[in-house]
Amino acid sequence: MSASVAPTRVSVKAASAEYDILIGRSLLDDPSSWEGLPRSHRALVVSNETVAPLWAAPVLARLRQRHAHVELLSLPDGEVHKDWPALNRIFDALLGAGADRHTVLYALGGGVVGDMTGFAAGCYMRGVPFVQIPTTLLAQVDSSVGGKTAINHPLGKNMIGLFYQPLRVLCDLATLDTLPDREFSAGLGEVIKYGPIADAGFFGWLEQNLDALLARDPAALAHAVQRACEIKAEVVGADERESGLRAILNFGHTFGHAIETGLGYGQWLHGEAVGCGMLMAADLSVRLGLIDPGLAARLEHLVQRAGLPVQGPALGASRYLELMGHDKKSLEGRIRYVLLKRLGEAVVQGADAALVAEVIERRCKA
Ligand code: NAD
Ligand code: GLY
């Protein structure tokens, strides 16, 4: 686990901003990772009660060489705290410290911390700079890249938020050493997603290398994070605000968000819900005659090997459909699904509700 892997740089060229994703081991300790970032008077590191004791020290040490005042805010841990009270604690900390428009926010944690810190940065004084330091596999391959920020609403996941890009993303692969296995598997759900929607070759690579990934082999991990970030950067570069193409990144999410909201936030991890949701979307693609059952079976095998659930919770098909009605891709009350056209290509379209209900019932535990 301690073998060093040379840092890699992936560039995001979005319409509103351009920035780099740095990927490598022990980036947080390397002064060059921080070069070019603003040296403002004040900085706030936003983390949580689990991640801060593990990873805040090297970040604070570096930042104290760059900013006169650096504070750490440790939020409560969990998807259930991706809400207004936690978001307000960031604003309280900023205002309490006298933060100004040049104050830099650093998000140190998984997707929950990253999404909330980005949201706060986009709102505070109408926008202050922020840097993503993702510490989960899921955040390194997905949530820290592309500028989607949000909190949850009891009626729907990530319903309140804005697009706001970071100045840089620092993916230190060493931070994954302390990630629990269940969280690592959840991250693999988002890694796997990129194959079916965009890169058949990467899907094949995952089939070949999943055991190495599960063993957290440094070279395999570096490749997976890099390829995922490259695909995401390309999609975000073409369609930052999801007017079309970017919706493919939501493969599995229409069903997955319904699972998360329906069970109550935090019962299933986001990546678990996405993993199972991808299988529902693949089943639906088969039923619509878009792909053959063999491809859906390959995807199911990979999701299962990654340690993710392949059967959904029995919320009832009508409850799934009700929850999916809030999906951000819905148009004029019609739910739209990200489906597979072939391995490496996705399409977004509606589907008959009775057919969707049938697919859900077959994929759910009795
Ligand atoms: P998370 O942020 O809840 O982190 C998972 C758990 O791992 C938490 O308990 C956290 O404290 C802990 N943790 C984090 N880093 C650790 C480390 N290095 N060692 C030990 N423990 C560590 O969950 P997540 O899976 O990172 O992110 C899920 C969130 O991301 C969801 O809210 C989802 O909606 C969001 N998301 C956003 C986007 C986007 O584009 N913005 C994309 C995908 C997911
Ligand atoms: N995770 C979906 C997106 O960034 O668009």
Tab-separated table of C-alpha atoms and ligand atoms in Angstrom:
chain	number	residue	atom	x	y	z
A	1	MET	CA	0.000	0.000	0.000
A	2	SER	CA	2.955	2.318	0.436
A	3	ALA	CA	4.306	2.069	-3.130
A	4	SER	CA	4.486	5.524	-4.650
A	5	VAL	CA	2.617	6.327	-7.850
A	6	ALA	CA	3.569	9.438	-9.838
A	7	PRO	CA	0.940	12.227	-9.558
A	8	THR	CA	-1.291	12.738	-12.577
A	9	ARG	CA	-3.071	15.892	-13.725
A	10	VAL	CA	-6.505	15.844	-15.378
A	11	SER	CA	-7.827	19.179	-16.633
A	12	VAL	CA	-11.463	20.214	-16.438
A	13	LYS	CA	-12.398	22.828	-19.024
A	14	ALA	CA	-15.953	23.802	-18.097
A	15	ALA	CA	-17.793	26.800	-19.523
A	16	SER	CA	-17.580	28.745	-16.244
A	17	ALA	CA	-14.102	27.702	-15.072
A	18	GLU	CA	-10.991	25.681	-15.839
A	19	TYR	CA	-9.069	23.781	-13.174
A	20	ASP	CA	-6.934	20.722	-12.514
A	21	ILE	CA	-7.555	17.478	-10.700
A	22	LEU	CA	-4.317	16.188	-9.156
A	23	ILE	CA	-4.202	12.453	-8.475
A	24	GLY	CA	-1.440	10.702	-6.524
A	25	ARG	CA	-0.259	9.396	-3.188
A	26	SER	CA	0.690	11.794	-0.387
A	27	LEU	CA	-0.246	14.902	-2.358
A	28	LEU	CA	-1.323	16.641	0.824
A	29	ASP	CA	2.270	16.629	2.116
A	30	ASP	CA	3.719	17.855	-1.173
A	31	PRO	CA	4.127	21.663	-1.368
A	32	SER	CA	3.752	21.607	-5.158
A	33	SER	CA	0.135	20.393	-4.833
A	34	TRP	CA	-0.796	23.764	-3.351
A	35	GLU	CA	1.192	25.995	-5.698
A	36	GLY	CA	-0.858	28.596	-7.560
A	37	LEU	CA	-3.745	28.583	-5.075
A	38	PRO	CA	-4.598	31.962	-3.482
A	39	ARG	CA	-2.618	32.970	-0.398
A	40	SER	CA	-5.450	34.939	1.158
A	41	HIS	CA	-5.436	36.199	4.752
A	42	ARG	CA	-7.995	33.651	5.925
A	43	ALA	CA	-8.983	30.061	5.146
A	44	LEU	CA	-11.607	27.691	6.496
A	45	VAL	CA	-11.198	23.916	6.295
A	46	VAL	CA	-14.585	22.194	6.400
A	47	SER	CA	-14.456	18.540	7.406
A	48	ASN	CA	-16.381	16.202	9.674
A	49	GLU	CA	-15.913	14.469	13.004
A	50	THR	CA	-14.634	11.254	11.349
A	51	VAL	CA	-12.268	12.654	8.722
A	52	ALA	CA	-10.776	15.590	10.649
A	53	PRO	CA	-8.944	13.452	13.264
A	54	LEU	CA	-7.516	11.304	10.460
A	55	TRP	CA	-6.520	13.820	7.795
A	56	ALA	CA	-6.821	17.441	8.950
A	57	ALA	CA	-3.288	17.661	10.421
A	58	PRO	CA	-1.299	17.589	7.144
A	59	VAL	CA	-3.786	19.945	5.494
A	60	LEU	CA	-3.674	22.462	8.353
A	61	ALA	CA	0.130	22.271	8.439
A	62	ARG	CA	0.388	23.178	4.745
A	63	LEU	CA	-2.302	25.850	4.873
A	64	ARG	CA	-0.739	27.578	7.880
A	65	GLN	CA	2.266	28.264	5.640
A	66	ARG	CA	-0.050	29.951	3.124
A	67	HIS	CA	-2.740	31.802	5.124
A	68	ALA	CA	-2.343	33.941	8.289
A	69	HIS	CA	-5.547	32.506	9.800
A	70	VAL	CA	-6.693	28.951	9.209
A	71	GLU	CA	-9.675	27.485	11.039
A	72	LEU	CA	-11.133	23.995	11.049
A	73	LEU	CA	-14.872	23.348	11.163
A	74	SER	CA	-15.864	19.780	11.952
A	75	LEU	CA	-19.434	18.965	10.950
A	76	PRO	CA	-21.486	16.002	12.171
A	77	ASP	CA	-20.927	12.919	9.986
A	78	GLY	CA	-23.529	11.383	7.716
A	79	GLU	CA	-25.884	11.804	4.787
A	80	VAL	CA	-28.630	12.660	7.272
A	81	HIS	CA	-26.676	15.845	8.094
A	82	LYS	CA	-26.518	17.049	4.494
A	83	ASP	CA	-29.089	19.636	5.435
A	84	TRP	CA	-29.790	23.295	6.280
A	85	PRO	CA	-28.581	23.198	9.929
A	86	ALA	CA	-25.187	21.772	8.917
A	87	LEU	CA	-24.907	24.197	5.994
A	88	ASN	CA	-25.684	27.065	8.347
A	89	ARG	CA	-22.827	26.013	10.586
A	90	ILE	CA	-20.457	26.806	7.693
A	91	PHE	CA	-21.969	30.284	7.321
A	92	ASP	CA	-21.809	30.763	11.123
A	93	ALA	CA	-18.118	29.835	11.099
A	94	LEU	CA	-17.375	32.168	8.173
A	95	LEU	CA	-19.219	35.129	9.653
A	96	GLY	CA	-17.924	34.435	13.158
A	97	ALA	CA	-14.335	34.495	11.883
A	98	GLY	CA	-14.865	37.663	9.854
A	99	ALA	CA	-14.300	35.874	6.561
A	100	ASP	CA	-14.242	38.154	3.522
A	101	ARG	CA	-14.605	37.625	-0.226
A	102	HIS	CA	-11.040	36.332	-0.535
A	103	THR	CA	-11.352	33.683	2.159
A	104	VAL	CA	-10.700	30.230	0.701
A	105	LEU	CA	-12.790	27.225	1.739
A	106	TYR	CA	-11.224	23.760	1.669
A	107	ALA	CA	-13.575	20.757	1.638
A	108	LEU	CA	-11.827	17.838	3.363
A	109	GLY	CA	-14.006	14.734	3.306
A	110	GLY	CA	-16.376	12.674	1.224
A	111	GLY	CA	-19.176	13.770	-1.030
A	112	VAL	CA	-21.326	15.064	1.807
A	113	VAL	CA	-18.680	17.525	3.031
A	114	GLY	CA	-17.705	18.392	-0.560
A	115	ASP	CA	-21.245	19.077	-1.752
A	116	MET	CA	-22.066	21.229	1.287
A	117	THR	CA	-18.795	23.163	1.278
A	118	GLY	CA	-19.174	23.881	-2.429
A	119	PHE	CA	-22.719	25.081	-1.837
A	120	ALA	CA	-21.578	27.349	1.017
A	121	ALA	CA	-18.705	28.693	-1.103
A	122	GLY	CA	-21.073	29.472	-3.948
A	123	CYS	CA	-23.439	31.402	-1.655
A	124	TYR	CA	-21.208	33.125	0.888
A	125	MET	CA	-20.893	36.777	-0.153
A	126	ARG	CA	-22.203	35.551	-3.554
A	127	GLY	CA	-19.198	33.349	-4.088
A	128	VAL	CA	-15.782	32.703	-2.540
A	129	PRO	CA	-13.042	30.373	-3.845
A	130	PHE	CA	-12.933	26.746	-2.730
A	131	VAL	CA	-10.764	23.675	-3.128
A	132	GLN	CA	-11.933	20.062	-3.062
A	133	ILE	CA	-9.863	17.547	-1.067
A	134	PRO	CA	-11.904	14.368	-1.506
A	135	THR	CA	-11.136	11.527	0.923
A	136	THR	CA	-13.539	8.806	-0.273
A	137	LEU	CA	-13.260	6.838	-3.481
A	138	LEU	CA	-16.708	8.082	-4.465
A	139	ALA	CA	-15.717	11.703	-3.975
A	140	GLN	CA	-12.420	11.244	-5.863
A	141	VAL	CA	-14.067	9.707	-8.916
A	142	ASP	CA	-17.231	11.752	-9.004
A	143	SER	CA	-18.582	14.246	-6.483
A	144	SER	CA	-15.520	16.517	-6.162
A	145	VAL	CA	-15.391	17.060	-9.934
A	146	GLY	CA	-17.813	19.095	-12.005
A	147	GLY	CA	-19.229	21.661	-9.604
A	148	LYS	CA	-22.538	20.130	-8.569
A	149	THR	CA	-23.216	21.227	-4.997
A	150	ALA	CA	-26.307	20.598	-2.892
A	151	ILE	CA	-28.081	19.634	0.284
A	152	ASN	CA	-30.943	17.147	0.559
A	153	HIS	CA	-34.621	17.912	1.127
A	154	PRO	CA	-36.892	15.386	2.907
A	155	LEU	CA	-38.766	15.020	-0.395
A	156	GLY	CA	-35.728	14.513	-2.591
A	157	LYS	CA	-31.958	14.051	-2.805
A	158	ASN	CA	-29.745	17.012	-3.695
A	159	MET	CA	-32.775	19.164	-4.456
A	160	ILE	CA	-31.358	22.464	-3.179
A	161	GLY	CA	-28.049	23.535	-4.651
A	162	LEU	CA	-26.078	25.241	-7.383
A	163	PHE	CA	-23.363	24.691	-9.953
A	164	TYR	CA	-20.131	26.116	-8.576
A	165	GLN	CA	-16.691	24.926	-9.633
A	166	PRO	CA	-13.694	24.461	-7.310
A	167	LEU	CA	-10.270	26.016	-7.939
A	168	ARG	CA	-8.597	22.610	-7.788
A	169	VAL	CA	-9.286	19.010	-6.780
A	170	LEU	CA	-6.596	17.210	-4.772
A	171	CYS	CA	-7.144	13.439	-4.849
A	172	ASP	CA	-4.632	12.043	-2.388
A	173	LEU	CA	-4.920	8.274	-2.797
A	174	ALA	CA	-3.298	7.771	0.630
A	175	THR	CA	-6.455	9.098	2.286
A	176	LEU	CA	-8.270	5.999	1.000
A	177	ASP	CA	-6.096	3.822	3.295
A	178	THR	CA	-8.409	4.634	6.213
A	179	LEU	CA	-11.667	4.239	4.303
A	180	PRO	CA	-13.887	1.408	5.616
A	181	ASP	CA	-14.520	-1.458	3.157
A	182	ARG	CA	-18.242	-0.724	2.863
A	183	GLU	CA	-17.487	2.881	1.824
A	184	PHE	CA	-14.827	1.677	-0.614
A	185	SER	CA	-17.363	-0.640	-2.271
A	186	ALA	CA	-19.852	2.213	-2.479
A	187	GLY	CA	-17.217	4.220	-4.362
A	188	LEU	CA	-16.762	1.325	-6.778
A	189	GLY	CA	-20.435	1.747	-7.703
A	190	GLU	CA	-19.643	5.172	-9.181
A	191	VAL	CA	-16.416	3.870	-10.769
A	192	ILE	CA	-18.290	1.056	-12.531
A	193	LYS	CA	-20.866	3.560	-13.812
A	194	TYR	CA	-18.384	5.115	-16.245
A	195	GLY	CA	-17.882	1.903	-18.225
A	196	PRO	CA	-21.442	1.225	-19.418
A	197	ILE	CA	-22.179	4.880	-20.181
A	198	ALA	CA	-18.945	5.973	-21.824
A	199	ASP	CA	-16.094	3.505	-22.176
A	200	ALA	CA	-16.449	-0.172	-23.091
A	201	GLY	CA	-12.684	-0.611	-22.719
A	202	PHE	CA	-12.770	0.677	-19.152
A	203	PHE	CA	-15.624	-1.730	-18.381
A	204	GLY	CA	-13.457	-4.618	-19.615
A	205	TRP	CA	-10.520	-3.283	-17.585
A	206	LEU	CA	-12.738	-3.258	-14.475
A	207	GLU	CA	-13.805	-6.840	-15.103
A	208	GLN	CA	-10.117	-7.800	-15.298
A	209	ASN	CA	-8.902	-5.669	-12.397
A	210	LEU	CA	-11.690	-5.590	-9.843
A	211	ASP	CA	-9.824	-7.906	-7.464
A	212	ALA	CA	-6.782	-5.612	-7.568
A	213	LEU	CA	-9.043	-2.640	-6.871
A	214	LEU	CA	-10.708	-4.415	-3.954
A	215	ALA	CA	-7.204	-5.121	-2.607
A	216	ARG	CA	-6.557	-1.358	-3.061
A	217	ASP	CA	-3.558	-1.988	-5.281
A	218	PRO	CA	-1.992	1.499	-5.735
A	219	ALA	CA	-1.486	1.286	-9.496
A	220	ALA	CA	-4.990	-0.096	-10.127
A	221	LEU	CA	-6.501	2.554	-7.881
A	222	ALA	CA	-4.572	5.350	-9.579
A	223	HIS	CA	-5.719	4.150	-13.004
A	224	ALA	CA	-9.377	3.853	-11.947
A	225	VAL	CA	-9.466	7.318	-10.376
A	226	GLN	CA	-7.676	8.848	-13.371
A	227	ARG	CA	-9.918	7.237	-15.998
A	228	ALA	CA	-13.078	8.132	-14.058
A	229	CYS	CA	-11.919	11.739	-13.713
A	230	GLU	CA	-10.976	11.918	-17.418
A	231	ILE	CA	-14.446	10.739	-18.453
A	232	LYS	CA	-16.165	13.065	-16.019
A	233	ALA	CA	-13.991	16.013	-17.116
A	234	GLU	CA	-14.869	15.347	-20.758
A	235	VAL	CA	-18.614	15.203	-20.054
A	236	VAL	CA	-18.577	18.299	-17.823
A	237	GLY	CA	-16.477	20.121	-20.413
A	238	ALA	CA	-19.145	19.460	-23.030
A	239	ASP	CA	-22.193	20.170	-20.848
A	240	GLU	CA	-21.463	21.815	-17.492
A	241	ARG	CA	-25.069	22.582	-16.509
A	242	GLU	CA	-26.654	19.336	-17.681
A	243	SER	CA	-28.641	20.635	-20.597
A	244	GLY	CA	-28.111	17.282	-22.310
A	245	LEU	CA	-25.095	14.958	-22.265
A	246	ARG	CA	-24.227	15.339	-18.553
A	247	ALA	CA	-27.430	13.488	-17.618
A	248	ILE	CA	-25.684	10.227	-18.571
A	249	LEU	CA	-23.627	10.583	-15.372
A	250	ASN	CA	-26.905	9.916	-13.590
A	251	PHE	CA	-26.994	6.300	-14.800
A	252	GLY	CA	-28.558	4.358	-11.893
A	253	HIS	CA	-29.335	7.545	-9.973
A	254	THR	CA	-33.043	7.878	-10.818
A	255	PHE	CA	-33.726	4.536	-9.124
A	256	GLY	CA	-30.893	5.020	-6.608
A	257	HIS	CA	-32.109	8.372	-5.306
A	258	ALA	CA	-35.572	6.817	-4.816
A	259	ILE	CA	-33.965	4.075	-2.690
A	260	GLU	CA	-32.060	6.619	-0.587
A	261	THR	CA	-35.021	8.923	-0.058
A	262	GLY	CA	-37.527	6.104	0.394
A	263	LEU	CA	-35.502	4.306	3.064
A	264	GLY	CA	-34.394	7.516	4.792
A	265	TYR	CA	-31.022	9.127	4.111
A	266	GLY	CA	-28.049	7.096	5.305
A	267	GLN	CA	-29.728	3.654	5.390
A	268	TRP	CA	-28.170	2.631	2.093
A	269	LEU	CA	-24.988	4.409	1.078
A	270	HIS	CA	-25.256	6.534	-2.059
A	271	GLY	CA	-22.927	4.235	-4.032
A	272	GLU	CA	-24.908	1.171	-2.931
A	273	ALA	CA	-28.139	2.730	-4.145
A	274	VAL	CA	-26.471	3.711	-7.430
A	275	GLY	CA	-25.089	0.185	-7.876
A	276	CYS	CA	-28.512	-1.385	-7.523
A	277	GLY	CA	-30.111	1.450	-9.490
A	278	MET	CA	-27.779	0.737	-12.434
A	279	LEU	CA	-29.101	-2.826	-12.497
A	280	MET	CA	-32.698	-1.582	-12.578
A	281	ALA	CA	-31.779	0.765	-15.427
A	282	ALA	CA	-30.036	-2.084	-17.265
A	283	ASP	CA	-33.064	-4.360	-16.737
A	284	LEU	CA	-35.271	-1.625	-18.162
A	285	SER	CA	-32.923	-1.245	-21.130
A	286	VAL	CA	-33.298	-4.987	-21.795
A	287	ARG	CA	-37.090	-4.824	-21.515
A	288	LEU	CA	-37.127	-1.950	-24.025
A	289	GLY	CA	-35.032	-3.996	-26.422
A	290	LEU	CA	-32.083	-1.594	-26.277
A	291	ILE	CA	-29.476	-4.095	-25.033
A	292	ASP	CA	-29.316	-7.861	-24.791
A	293	PRO	CA	-29.642	-9.641	-21.415
A	294	GLY	CA	-25.987	-10.732	-21.553
A	295	LEU	CA	-24.789	-7.164	-20.992
A	296	ALA	CA	-27.148	-6.669	-18.029
A	297	ALA	CA	-25.834	-9.954	-16.575
A	298	ARG	CA	-22.192	-8.803	-16.963
A	299	LEU	CA	-23.032	-5.560	-15.156
A	300	GLU	CA	-24.826	-7.455	-12.376
A	301	HIS	CA	-21.824	-9.740	-11.927
A	302	LEU	CA	-19.458	-6.775	-11.626
A	303	VAL	CA	-21.709	-4.927	-9.168
A	304	GLN	CA	-22.002	-8.073	-7.058
A	305	ARG	CA	-18.232	-8.668	-7.091
A	306	ALA	CA	-17.752	-5.073	-5.921
A	307	GLY	CA	-19.703	-5.975	-2.777
A	308	LEU	CA	-22.797	-3.971	-3.659
A	309	PRO	CA	-26.437	-5.048	-3.253
A	310	VAL	CA	-28.085	-6.393	-6.412
A	311	GLN	CA	-31.619	-6.514	-5.016
A	312	GLY	CA	-33.524	-3.349	-4.154
A	313	PRO	CA	-35.489	-2.691	-0.994
A	314	ALA	CA	-39.195	-3.569	-1.316
A	315	LEU	CA	-40.630	-0.067	-1.088
A	316	GLY	CA	-43.358	-0.987	-3.584
A	317	ALA	CA	-43.233	0.006	-7.244
A	318	SER	CA	-45.761	2.806	-6.795
A	319	ARG	CA	-43.604	4.391	-4.069
A	320	TYR	CA	-40.541	4.177	-6.326
A	321	LEU	CA	-42.480	5.870	-9.119
A	322	GLU	CA	-43.748	8.580	-6.765
A	323	LEU	CA	-40.220	9.287	-5.497
A	324	MET	CA	-38.761	9.231	-9.010
A	325	GLY	CA	-41.325	11.849	-10.007
A	326	HIS	CA	-39.156	14.384	-8.130
A	327	ASP	CA	-36.084	13.503	-10.203
A	328	LYS	CA	-34.353	16.547	-11.670
A	329	LYS	CA	-34.369	14.968	-15.138
A	330	SER	CA	-38.196	14.774	-15.179
A	331	LEU	CA	-39.786	16.899	-17.880
A	332	GLU	CA	-43.413	18.062	-17.681
A	333	GLY	CA	-44.185	15.355	-15.105
A	334	ARG	CA	-42.648	12.577	-17.194
A	335	ILE	CA	-39.779	10.629	-15.615
A	336	ARG	CA	-36.739	10.213	-17.878
A	337	TYR	CA	-34.289	7.354	-17.372
A	338	VAL	CA	-30.639	6.970	-18.290
A	339	LEU	CA	-30.628	3.706	-20.242
A	340	LEU	CA	-27.991	1.734	-22.109
A	341	LYS	CA	-27.939	1.632	-25.896
A	342	ARG	CA	-24.865	-0.580	-25.991
A	343	LEU	CA	-21.789	-1.074	-23.822
A	344	GLY	CA	-20.191	2.378	-23.632
A	345	GLU	CA	-23.191	4.412	-24.768
A	346	ALA	CA	-26.205	5.728	-22.851
A	347	VAL	CA	-29.444	7.373	-23.876
A	348	VAL	CA	-31.969	9.395	-21.837
A	349	GLN	CA	-35.639	8.647	-22.494
A	350	GLY	CA	-39.031	8.019	-20.905
A	351	ALA	CA	-40.600	4.607	-20.385
A	352	ASP	CA	-44.053	3.227	-19.770
A	353	ALA	CA	-44.800	3.301	-16.018
A	354	ALA	CA	-46.255	-0.236	-15.995
A	355	LEU	CA	-43.074	-1.605	-17.547
A	356	VAL	CA	-40.907	0.288	-15.055
A	357	ALA	CA	-43.044	-1.044	-12.196
A	358	GLU	CA	-42.537	-4.590	-13.457
A	359	VAL	CA	-38.765	-4.107	-13.613
A	360	ILE	CA	-38.713	-2.700	-10.064
A	361	GLU	CA	-40.801	-5.532	-8.608
A	362	ARG	CA	-38.528	-8.145	-10.186
A	363	ARG	CA	-35.396	-6.489	-8.825
A	364	CYS	CA	-36.704	-5.973	-5.259
A	365	LYS	CA	-36.638	-8.261	-2.244
A	366	ALA	CA	-40.073	-9.669	-1.407
B	1	NAD	P1	-19.718	10.603	2.760
B	1	NAD	O1	-19.257	11.946	2.468
B	1	NAD	O2	-20.852	10.428	3.716
B	1	NAD	O3	-18.482	9.736	3.247
B	1	NAD	C1	-18.676	8.389	3.564
B	1	NAD	C2	-18.204	8.049	4.987
B	1	NAD	O4	-16.797	7.885	4.962
B	1	NAD	C3	-18.495	9.099	6.029
B	1	NAD	O5	-18.807	8.484	7.247
B	1	NAD	C4	-17.174	9.832	6.122
B	1	NAD	O6	-17.010	10.489	7.357
B	1	NAD	C5	-16.203	8.711	5.960
B	1	NAD	N1	-14.895	9.062	5.429
B	1	NAD	C6	-14.603	9.944	4.466
B	1	NAD	N2	-13.309	9.875	4.146
B	1	NAD	C7	-12.756	8.958	4.944
B	1	NAD	C8	-11.447	8.443	5.100
B	1	NAD	N3	-10.457	8.823	4.282
B	1	NAD	N4	-11.222	7.513	6.038
B	1	NAD	C9	-12.249	7.076	6.838
B	1	NAD	N5	-13.510	7.512	6.726
B	1	NAD	C10	-13.752	8.435	5.793
B	1	NAD	O7	-20.179	9.823	1.425
B	1	NAD	P2	-19.553	9.724	-0.035
B	1	NAD	O8	-19.850	8.369	-0.485
B	1	NAD	O9	-18.170	10.221	-0.075
B	1	NAD	O10	-20.427	10.784	-0.858
B	1	NAD	C11	-21.816	10.595	-1.012
B	1	NAD	C12	-22.440	11.943	-1.254
B	1	NAD	O11	-21.930	12.491	-2.459
B	1	NAD	C13	-23.946	11.884	-1.420
B	1	NAD	O12	-24.528	12.915	-0.665
B	1	NAD	C14	-24.158	12.099	-2.897
B	1	NAD	O13	-25.385	12.700	-3.179
B	1	NAD	C15	-23.010	12.990	-3.236
B	1	NAD	N6	-22.601	12.955	-4.647
B	1	NAD	C16	-22.437	14.136	-5.285
B	1	NAD	C17	-22.012	14.168	-6.594
B	1	NAD	C18	-21.748	15.466	-7.279
B	1	NAD	O14	-21.551	15.477	-8.503
B	1	NAD	N7	-21.676	16.565	-6.554
B	1	NAD	C19	-21.755	12.951	-7.270
B	1	NAD	C20	-21.922	11.752	-6.578
B	1	NAD	C21	-22.347	11.772	-5.256
B	2	GLY	N1	-22.737	12.852	-10.473
B	2	GLY	C1	-23.486	13.335	-11.569
B	2	GLY	C2	-22.937	14.597	-12.135
B	2	GLY	O1	-21.962	15.110	-11.679
B	2	GLY	O2	-23.495	15.114	-13.062
